[in-house]
């Protein structure tokens, strides 16, 4: 009988060692198991790490090479780079079920018993030793490294209660209470944020990684544990919390560097996959693709901003939370106005500020509202960057005098005549439409550049054009208590307004050479 050809149902019917031997079972290390199953997946061209985007040509091939090499792995990268997700997906490369000695604490292989309990049971019952089956999901153990983690937690310690209950001396190994690592025998053990583990605890892992055994106090015990270790860590200079001790790093066979998405398209795919659209939101709220692009662009701007700590990184959780907040901002507005459907607006982006402020670390905080101002300006920079994908560059058309060559002239002239427009956060769809249609030349600009749009999309592009013109200092954008006001740039200067924009660019002439300090 070929054990490898048995179905899961057939395996589960095997109840003792005799039946296991008859089925042709042979012990296999977990690293060999991972390697064999990966080889099968690769030959069949099956996806190994589903739902992981942007790593197809970088991280995933490195991980597959490490598994084929039967290596322990360290995933090194900034926060929000799917390190833990990758480790959890490795479970899918395990066999669905493996046999263990029934009642064993350490998942003992029936043909290679490890613990004292299993050895005694096999010695007593021989081929009639009972066998049970362990599912692959039960072979994954994850531990977050914190300063209070002890050697007893990971490795084990003598248990005085067990000694008293069993009436055994402390010299008997049966009084040992095994920690997480021995209990992960024949499984995957993950330690998240390895640098946070105290140095003396990291030292306790040396023997496990190199020789595969453990040492517990004064016990003369050697357990050749069979474990696939996966560690995750931020770069050592990420924080002052700690680092990986050099001898431990030397014992980790493969260190794989993760990274953020290389472009916004990959970022959007990740965000839409992870963001939770609540029940009812999908029918009540519609979103233009530009809004998804803007969310990703905010993260891109943050990662390159001199005001955001690059060592800390900008997690993918920022875009996921921002996406969810954006939908909720539009949903709230529709509920307040009793509307059955609404389209996400550019103005709704200010509702995602709370999702940004908690996920970016500033180089220095400055005033109390520093994070909020930085978040607002990151949104502004995202609008400024994407605006050129849909409309002509305002800076190139700024000096063109005739209306025919400058597509924005009629709009800026309308504001120059003293007109203003207020776009409040909770405006109804009808109020929103009336306000935008009142701006001379705005609808004509959108129709000329983007024909074939329905009315809601036209209104969206009209608002986008206003925000873009404000970011390029063609008009002024000022914050109101619950919305924004667009007006002429010169009138804002004379009234002492900040004209709705606190840009950080050194070369922005509209600020008279002044820069906001933090």
Coordinates of C-alpha atoms in Angstrom, one line a residue:
X1 CA 0.0 0.0 0.0
X2 CA 1.3 3.5 -0.9
X3 CA 0.7 5.8 2.1
X4 CA 1.1 8.9 -0.1
X5 CA -1.8 7.9 -2.3
X6 CA -4.3 7.5 0.7
X7 CA -7.1 10.0 1.0
X8 CA -7.6 12.0 4.2
X9 CA -10.6 9.8 5.0
X10 CA -8.6 6.6 4.6
X11 CA -5.8 8.0 6.8
X12 CA -8.3 8.9 9.6
X13 CA -9.5 5.3 9.8
X14 CA -6.0 4.2 10.9
X15 CA -6.1 3.7 14.6
X16 CA -2.8 2.1 15.7
X17 CA 0.9 1.7 14.8
X18 CA 0.3 -1.7 13.2
X19 CA -2.2 -0.3 10.7
X20 CA 0.1 2.7 10.1
X21 CA 3.0 0.4 9.2
X22 CA 0.7 -1.7 6.9
X23 CA -0.3 1.5 5.1
X24 CA 3.4 2.1 4.3
X25 CA 3.9 5.1 6.5
X26 CA 7.5 6.4 6.8
X27 CA 8.6 9.3 9.1
X28 CA 9.4 12.6 7.4
X29 CA 10.8 15.8 8.8
X30 CA 8.7 18.9 8.5
X31 CA 11.2 20.6 6.3
X32 CA 11.2 17.7 3.9
X33 CA 7.4 17.7 4.0
X34 CA 7.4 21.4 3.1
X35 CA 9.9 20.9 0.4
X36 CA 8.1 17.9 -1.2
X37 CA 4.7 19.7 -1.2
X38 CA 6.3 22.9 -2.7
X39 CA 7.9 20.8 -5.5
X40 CA 4.5 19.4 -6.3
X41 CA 2.9 22.8 -6.4
X42 CA 5.6 24.3 -8.6
X43 CA 5.4 21.4 -11.0
X44 CA 1.6 21.8 -11.3
X45 CA 2.1 25.6 -11.6
X46 CA -0.3 26.1 -8.7
X47 CA -0.3 29.3 -6.6
X48 CA 1.6 28.9 -3.4
X49 CA 1.0 32.2 -1.5
X50 CA -2.4 33.3 -2.6
X51 CA -3.5 36.9 -1.9
X52 CA 0.1 38.2 -1.7
X53 CA 0.5 40.8 -4.4
X54 CA 3.7 42.6 -5.6
X55 CA 6.1 39.9 -4.4
X56 CA 5.8 37.6 -7.4
X57 CA 9.3 38.4 -8.7
X58 CA 11.0 39.3 -5.5
X59 CA 10.0 37.9 -2.1
X60 CA 8.0 34.8 -3.0
X61 CA 10.8 33.3 -5.2
X62 CA 13.2 33.9 -2.2
X63 CA 10.9 32.1 0.2
X64 CA 10.5 29.2 -2.2
X65 CA 14.2 28.9 -2.6
X66 CA 14.6 28.9 1.2
X67 CA 11.9 26.2 1.6
X68 CA 13.6 24.1 -1.1
X69 CA 16.9 24.6 0.8
X70 CA 15.1 23.5 4.0
X71 CA 16.1 26.7 5.8
X72 CA 14.9 28.5 8.8
X73 CA 13.6 31.9 7.6
X74 CA 13.7 35.5 8.8
X75 CA 11.4 37.9 7.1
X76 CA 12.9 41.4 7.5
X77 CA 10.9 44.5 6.6
X78 CA 9.0 47.5 7.7
X79 CA 5.5 47.3 9.2
X80 CA 2.6 46.4 7.0
X81 CA 4.5 44.3 4.5
X82 CA 2.6 41.0 4.9
X83 CA 5.4 39.2 6.8
X84 CA 3.0 37.4 9.2
X85 CA 0.5 36.7 6.4
X86 CA 3.3 34.9 4.5
X87 CA 4.3 32.9 7.5
X88 CA 0.7 31.8 8.1
X89 CA 0.2 30.8 4.4
X90 CA 3.1 28.3 4.8
X91 CA 0.7 26.0 6.6
X92 CA -0.9 25.2 3.2
X93 CA 2.4 23.5 2.3
X94 CA 1.9 20.9 5.1
X95 CA 0.2 17.5 4.7
X96 CA -3.4 17.8 5.6
X97 CA -3.0 15.2 8.4
X98 CA -0.1 13.5 10.2
X99 CA -0.2 10.6 12.7
X100 CA 0.8 11.3 16.3
X101 CA 0.9 9.1 19.4
X102 CA -2.4 9.5 21.1
X103 CA -2.3 11.7 24.2
X104 CA 1.3 13.0 23.4
X105 CA 2.1 16.6 24.4
X106 CA 4.8 16.9 21.8
X107 CA 3.0 15.5 18.7
X108 CA 5.3 12.4 18.8
X109 CA 5.7 10.5 15.6
X110 CA 4.5 6.9 16.3
X111 CA 7.5 5.4 14.6
X112 CA 10.0 8.0 16.1
X113 CA 8.7 8.7 19.7
X114 CA 10.4 11.7 21.3
X115 CA 8.9 12.3 24.7
X116 CA 9.1 10.1 27.8
X117 CA 5.4 9.6 27.7
X118 CA 5.3 8.4 24.1
X119 CA 8.4 6.1 24.5
X120 CA 6.8 4.5 27.5
X121 CA 3.5 4.0 25.7
X122 CA 5.1 2.5 22.7
X123 CA 7.2 0.2 24.9
X124 CA 4.1 -1.0 26.7
X125 CA 1.7 -1.5 23.8
X126 CA 4.0 -2.0 20.8
X127 CA 2.2 -2.0 17.5
X128 CA -1.1 -1.7 19.3
X129 CA -0.2 1.8 20.5
X130 CA -3.1 4.1 19.7
X131 CA -2.7 6.7 17.0
X132 CA -4.6 10.0 16.4
X133 CA -4.4 12.5 13.5
X134 CA -3.2 16.1 13.7
X135 CA -4.6 18.6 11.1
X136 CA -2.1 21.0 9.5
X137 CA -3.9 24.0 11.0
X138 CA -3.0 22.7 14.5
X139 CA 0.7 22.5 13.5
X140 CA 1.1 26.3 13.4
X141 CA 2.2 28.2 16.5
X142 CA 2.8 32.0 16.6
X143 CA 4.3 34.0 19.4
X144 CA 4.6 37.8 19.6
X145 CA 8.0 38.7 21.1
X146 CA 7.5 41.0 24.1
X147 CA 9.9 42.0 26.8
X148 CA 8.2 39.8 29.4
X149 CA 8.6 36.5 27.4
X150 CA 10.6 34.1 29.5
X151 CA 12.7 31.0 28.8
X152 CA 10.0 29.0 30.6
X153 CA 7.4 30.3 28.2
X154 CA 9.3 29.2 25.1
X155 CA 11.3 26.2 26.3
X156 CA 9.8 25.0 29.6
X157 CA 10.5 24.6 33.3
X158 CA 10.1 22.2 36.2
X159 CA 6.5 22.1 37.4
X160 CA 6.3 21.6 41.2
X161 CA 2.5 20.9 41.0
X162 CA 3.1 18.1 38.6
X163 CA 5.9 16.7 40.7
X164 CA 3.7 16.8 43.8
X165 CA 0.7 15.2 42.0
X166 CA 2.7 12.4 40.4
X167 CA 4.9 12.1 43.6
X168 CA 8.1 12.4 41.5
X169 CA 11.5 13.9 42.5
X170 CA 12.6 17.0 40.6
X171 CA 15.3 14.9 38.9
X172 CA 12.7 13.0 37.0
X173 CA 12.1 14.5 33.5
X174 CA 8.4 13.8 33.8
X175 CA 8.0 16.9 36.0
X176 CA 8.9 19.2 33.1
X177 CA 6.2 21.4 31.8
X178 CA 7.2 22.0 28.2
X179 CA 7.0 25.5 26.6
X180 CA 5.6 26.5 23.3
X181 CA 8.6 25.4 21.2
X182 CA 8.7 21.8 22.3
X183 CA 4.9 21.6 21.9
X184 CA 5.5 22.8 18.3
X185 CA 7.4 19.7 17.4
X186 CA 6.7 18.7 13.8
X187 CA 5.1 22.1 13.2
X188 CA 5.8 25.7 12.1
X189 CA 6.8 28.0 14.9
X190 CA 6.7 31.8 14.2
X191 CA 8.2 34.5 16.4
X192 CA 6.9 37.9 15.4
X193 CA 9.1 41.0 16.1
X194 CA 12.2 39.1 17.0
X195 CA 14.3 42.1 18.0
X196 CA 11.8 42.8 20.9
X197 CA 12.8 39.5 22.5
X198 CA 15.4 40.1 25.3
X199 CA 18.9 39.1 24.3
X200 CA 19.1 36.4 27.0
X201 CA 16.0 34.8 25.6
X202 CA 17.4 34.9 22.1
X203 CA 20.4 33.1 23.4
X204 CA 18.2 30.2 24.6
X205 CA 17.3 29.6 20.9
X206 CA 20.9 28.9 19.8
X207 CA 20.8 25.2 20.5
X208 CA 17.3 24.7 19.1
X209 CA 18.3 26.2 15.8
X210 CA 21.7 24.7 15.4
X211 CA 21.5 21.3 17.1
X212 CA 17.8 20.9 17.3
X213 CA 17.7 20.1 21.1
X214 CA 16.7 22.0 24.2
X215 CA 18.1 22.5 27.7
X216 CA 15.9 22.9 30.7
X217 CA 17.6 23.8 34.0
X218 CA 19.7 20.9 35.2
X219 CA 17.9 18.1 33.3
X220 CA 20.1 15.8 31.3
X221 CA 17.6 15.6 28.5
X222 CA 18.1 15.9 24.7
X223 CA 15.0 16.4 22.5
X224 CA 15.9 16.5 18.8
X225 CA 13.0 18.7 17.9
X226 CA 11.8 18.9 14.3
X227 CA 10.5 22.5 13.8
X228 CA 10.4 24.9 10.9
X229 CA 11.2 28.3 12.4
X230 CA 10.0 31.5 10.8
X231 CA 10.9 34.9 12.3
X232 CA 9.7 38.3 11.4
X233 CA 11.5 41.5 12.2
X234 CA 11.8 45.2 11.4
X235 CA 15.2 46.5 10.4
X236 CA 17.4 46.7 13.5
X237 CA 17.6 50.5 13.4
X238 CA 13.8 50.8 13.3
X239 CA 13.4 51.5 17.0
X240 CA 15.4 51.5 20.2
X241 CA 13.5 48.5 21.5
X242 CA 16.2 46.0 20.6
X243 CA 18.0 44.0 17.9
X244 CA 18.7 40.5 16.8
X245 CA 21.8 39.2 18.6
X246 CA 24.5 38.4 16.0
X247 CA 25.0 34.6 16.9
X248 CA 21.2 34.1 16.5
X249 CA 21.1 35.9 13.2
X250 CA 24.0 33.7 12.1
X251 CA 22.0 30.6 12.8
X252 CA 19.0 31.7 10.7
X253 CA 19.7 30.3 7.3
X254 CA 17.8 32.7 5.0
X255 CA 17.0 36.3 5.6
X256 CA 14.4 37.6 3.1
X257 CA 13.8 41.4 2.6
X258 CA 10.2 42.5 2.1
X259 CA 9.1 45.8 0.6
X260 CA 6.1 48.0 -0.1
X261 CA 4.1 47.8 -3.4
X262 CA 6.2 49.0 -6.3
X263 CA 3.3 50.9 -7.9
X264 CA -0.2 52.1 -7.1
X265 CA -2.0 49.4 -9.1
X266 CA -0.5 46.7 -6.8
X267 CA -1.4 48.8 -3.8
X268 CA -5.0 49.1 -5.0
X269 CA -5.3 45.4 -5.4
X270 CA -4.1 44.8 -1.8
X271 CA -6.3 47.5 -0.4
X272 CA -9.5 46.3 -2.1
X273 CA -8.7 42.7 -1.1
X274 CA -8.2 43.6 2.6
X275 CA -10.7 46.5 3.1
X276 CA -14.0 45.3 4.6
X277 CA -17.0 46.7 2.8
X278 CA -19.8 46.6 5.3
X279 CA -23.2 45.3 4.6
X280 CA -25.3 47.9 2.7
X281 CA -22.3 50.1 1.8
X282 CA -21.8 48.4 -1.6
X283 CA -25.3 49.4 -2.7
X284 CA -25.5 52.8 -1.0
X285 CA -22.0 54.1 -1.9
X286 CA -20.3 54.1 -5.3
X287 CA -16.7 55.0 -5.8
X288 CA -14.9 56.4 -8.8
X289 CA -11.6 54.7 -9.6
X290 CA -9.8 58.1 -9.1
X291 CA -10.6 57.9 -5.4
X292 CA -8.9 54.5 -5.0
X293 CA -5.9 56.0 -6.9
X294 CA -5.8 58.9 -4.5
X295 CA -5.8 56.7 -1.4
X296 CA -2.8 54.8 -2.8
X297 CA -1.1 58.1 -3.8
X298 CA -1.4 59.3 -0.2
X299 CA 0.6 56.4 1.0
X300 CA 3.2 56.9 -1.8
X301 CA 3.5 60.6 -0.9
X302 CA 3.9 59.7 2.8
X303 CA 6.7 57.2 2.1
X304 CA 8.7 59.8 0.2
X305 CA 7.9 62.7 2.5
X306 CA 10.7 64.3 4.4
X307 CA 8.3 64.9 7.3
X308 CA 7.5 61.2 7.8
X309 CA 10.0 58.9 9.5
X310 CA 11.3 56.6 6.7
X311 CA 12.6 54.1 9.2
X312 CA 9.2 53.6 10.7
X313 CA 7.6 53.1 7.3
X314 CA 4.0 53.6 6.1
X315 CA 2.0 50.4 6.6
X316 CA -0.4 49.1 4.0
X317 CA -2.9 49.3 6.9
X318 CA -3.0 53.0 6.2
X319 CA -4.6 52.6 2.8
X320 CA -6.9 49.9 4.0
X321 CA -8.2 52.0 6.9
X322 CA -8.4 55.1 4.7
X323 CA -10.4 53.2 2.1
X324 CA -12.9 52.0 4.7
X325 CA -13.1 55.5 6.2
X326 CA -13.8 57.0 2.8
X327 CA -16.7 54.7 2.2
X328 CA -18.0 55.4 5.7
X329 CA -17.7 59.2 5.1
X330 CA -19.9 58.9 2.0
X331 CA -22.3 56.5 3.7
X332 CA -22.8 58.9 6.7
X333 CA -23.5 61.8 4.3
X334 CA -26.1 59.7 2.4
X335 CA -27.8 58.6 5.6
X336 CA -27.9 62.1 7.0
X337 CA -29.5 63.4 3.8
X338 CA -31.9 60.4 3.4
X339 CA -30.4 59.5 0.0
X340 CA -30.6 56.0 -1.5
X341 CA -27.3 56.2 -3.3
X342 CA -24.3 58.5 -3.5
X343 CA -20.9 58.8 -5.2
X344 CA -17.8 59.3 -3.1
X345 CA -16.6 62.9 -3.4
X346 CA -13.1 64.4 -3.3
X347 CA -14.3 66.3 -0.2
X348 CA -14.8 62.9 1.6
X349 CA -11.0 62.5 1.6
X350 CA -10.9 64.8 4.7
X351 CA -12.8 62.0 6.5
X352 CA -9.8 59.7 6.1
X353 CA -7.4 62.0 8.1
X354 CA -8.0 60.0 11.3
X355 CA -6.8 56.9 9.4
X356 CA -3.6 58.7 8.4
X357 CA -2.6 60.4 11.6
X358 CA -2.2 57.3 13.6
X359 CA -0.2 55.5 11.0
X360 CA 2.6 57.9 10.1
X361 CA 5.4 58.7 12.5
X362 CA 6.6 62.3 12.0
X363 CA 10.3 63.1 12.1
X364 CA 9.4 65.6 14.8
X365 CA 6.0 66.5 16.1
X366 CA 6.0 70.2 16.6
X367 CA 2.7 71.8 17.4
X368 CA -0.1 69.8 18.8
X369 CA -2.0 69.6 15.4
X370 CA 1.1 68.7 13.5
X371 CA 0.0 65.1 12.5
X372 CA -3.3 66.4 11.2
X373 CA -1.7 69.2 9.1
X374 CA 0.7 66.7 7.7
X375 CA -2.1 64.3 6.8
X376 CA -4.1 67.1 5.1
X377 CA -1.1 68.1 3.1
X378 CA -0.4 64.5 2.0
X379 CA -3.9 64.4 0.6
X380 CA -3.2 67.7 -1.1
X381 CA 0.0 66.4 -2.7
X382 CA -1.8 63.2 -3.8
X383 CA -4.5 65.4 -5.6
X384 CA -1.7 67.5 -7.1
X385 CA 0.1 64.5 -8.5
X386 CA -2.9 62.7 -10.0
X387 CA -4.5 65.9 -11.3
X388 CA -2.1 65.9 -14.3
X389 CA -3.3 62.5 -15.4
X390 CA -6.8 64.0 -16.2
X391 CA -6.3 67.7 -16.8
X392 CA -3.6 70.0 -18.5
X393 CA -0.8 71.2 -16.3
X394 CA -2.0 74.5 -14.8
X395 CA 1.6 75.8 -14.4
X396 CA 2.1 75.5 -18.2
X397 CA -1.2 77.3 -19.0
X398 CA -0.8 79.9 -16.3
X399 CA 0.9 82.5 -18.5
X400 CA -1.4 82.0 -21.5
X401 CA -3.6 85.0 -21.7
X402 CA -6.4 84.0 -24.1
X403 CA -9.3 81.9 -23.1
X404 CA -8.8 79.6 -26.1
X405 CA -5.4 78.5 -25.1
X406 CA -5.9 78.5 -21.3
X407 CA -8.7 76.0 -20.4
X408 CA -8.9 77.4 -16.9
X409 CA -9.2 81.1 -17.7
X410 CA -13.0 81.3 -17.5
X411 CA -13.0 79.5 -14.1
X412 CA -10.3 81.7 -12.5
X413 CA -12.0 84.8 -13.9
X414 CA -15.3 83.8 -12.3
X415 CA -13.6 83.5 -9.0
X416 CA -11.7 86.7 -9.7
X417 CA -15.0 88.5 -9.9
X418 CA -15.5 87.8 -6.2
X419 CA -17.6 84.7 -6.5
X420 CA -17.1 81.8 -4.0
X421 CA -18.3 78.3 -3.6
X422 CA -18.8 76.4 -0.4
X423 CA -18.6 72.6 -0.5
X424 CA -19.8 71.3 2.9
X425 CA -19.1 67.8 4.1
X426 CA -22.8 66.8 4.5
X427 CA -24.2 68.6 1.4
X428 CA -27.0 66.7 -0.3
X429 CA -26.5 65.5 -3.8
X430 CA -28.8 68.3 -5.1
X431 CA -27.0 71.0 -3.1
X432 CA -23.7 69.6 -4.3
X433 CA -24.9 69.7 -8.0
X434 CA -26.2 73.2 -7.7
X435 CA -23.0 74.5 -6.2
X436 CA -20.7 73.0 -8.8
X437 CA -22.9 74.0 -11.8
X438 CA -22.8 77.6 -10.6
X439 CA -19.1 77.8 -11.4
X440 CA -18.7 79.3 -14.8
X441 CA -16.6 77.2 -17.2
X442 CA -16.2 74.2 -14.9
X443 CA -18.7 71.9 -16.6
X444 CA -17.4 72.9 -20.0
X445 CA -13.8 72.0 -18.9
X446 CA -14.9 68.5 -17.9
X447 CA -17.0 67.9 -21.0
X448 CA -14.1 68.9 -23.2
X449 CA -11.6 66.7 -21.5
X450 CA -13.9 63.8 -20.5
X451 CA -16.8 63.2 -22.7
X452 CA -19.3 60.4 -22.2
X453 CA -19.6 60.7 -18.4
X454 CA -23.0 60.5 -16.6
X455 CA -24.0 63.4 -14.5
X456 CA -22.7 62.1 -11.2
X457 CA -19.3 61.4 -12.7
X458 CA -19.3 64.8 -14.3
X459 CA -19.9 66.5 -11.0
X460 CA -17.1 64.4 -9.4
X461 CA -14.6 65.5 -12.1
X462 CA -15.8 69.1 -11.6
X463 CA -15.0 68.9 -7.9
X464 CA -11.7 67.2 -8.7
X465 CA -10.8 70.1 -11.1
X466 CA -11.5 72.6 -8.3
X467 CA -9.2 70.8 -5.9
X468 CA -6.5 70.4 -8.5
X469 CA -6.6 74.1 -9.3
X470 CA -6.3 75.0 -5.7
X471 CA -3.3 72.7 -5.2
X472 CA -1.7 74.5 -8.2
X473 CA -2.5 77.9 -6.6
X474 CA -4.8 78.9 -9.4
X475 CA -7.6 79.5 -6.9
X476 CA -7.8 79.5 -3.1
X477 CA -9.1 76.6 -0.9
X478 CA -9.9 77.4 2.7
X479 CA -11.1 75.1 5.4
X480 CA -14.4 75.8 7.0
X481 CA -15.8 74.2 10.2
X482 CA -17.5 71.4 8.2
X483 CA -16.3 71.8 4.7
X484 CA -14.2 73.8 2.2
X485 CA -14.5 77.2 0.5
X486 CA -13.1 77.9 -2.9
X487 CA -12.4 81.6 -3.8
X488 CA -10.1 83.9 -5.7
X489 CA -6.4 83.6 -4.8
X490 CA -5.7 87.4 -4.5
X491 CA -8.7 88.1 -2.3
X492 CA -7.3 85.4 0.1
X493 CA -4.0 87.1 0.2
X494 CA -5.5 90.5 1.0
X495 CA -7.7 89.0 3.7
X496 CA -4.7 87.4 5.3
X497 CA -6.0 83.9 4.6
X498 CA -3.6 80.9 4.2
X499 CA -5.6 80.3 1.0
X500 CA -6.4 76.8 2.1
X501 CA -3.0 75.3 1.6
X502 CA -0.1 74.7 3.9
X503 CA 2.4 73.3 1.4
X504 CA 5.8 72.3 2.4
X505 CA 7.6 72.9 -0.9
X506 CA 10.6 75.2 -0.7
X507 CA 10.0 76.6 -4.2
X508 CA 6.3 77.6 -3.7
X509 CA 6.3 81.4 -4.4
X510 CA 2.8 81.8 -3.1
X511 CA 4.1 81.7 0.5
X512 CA 6.6 84.4 0.1
X513 CA 9.5 82.1 1.0
X514 CA 7.9 81.1 4.3
X515 CA 7.8 77.5 5.4
X516 CA 5.7 75.9 8.2
X517 CA 7.9 74.7 11.0
X518 CA 7.5 71.6 13.2

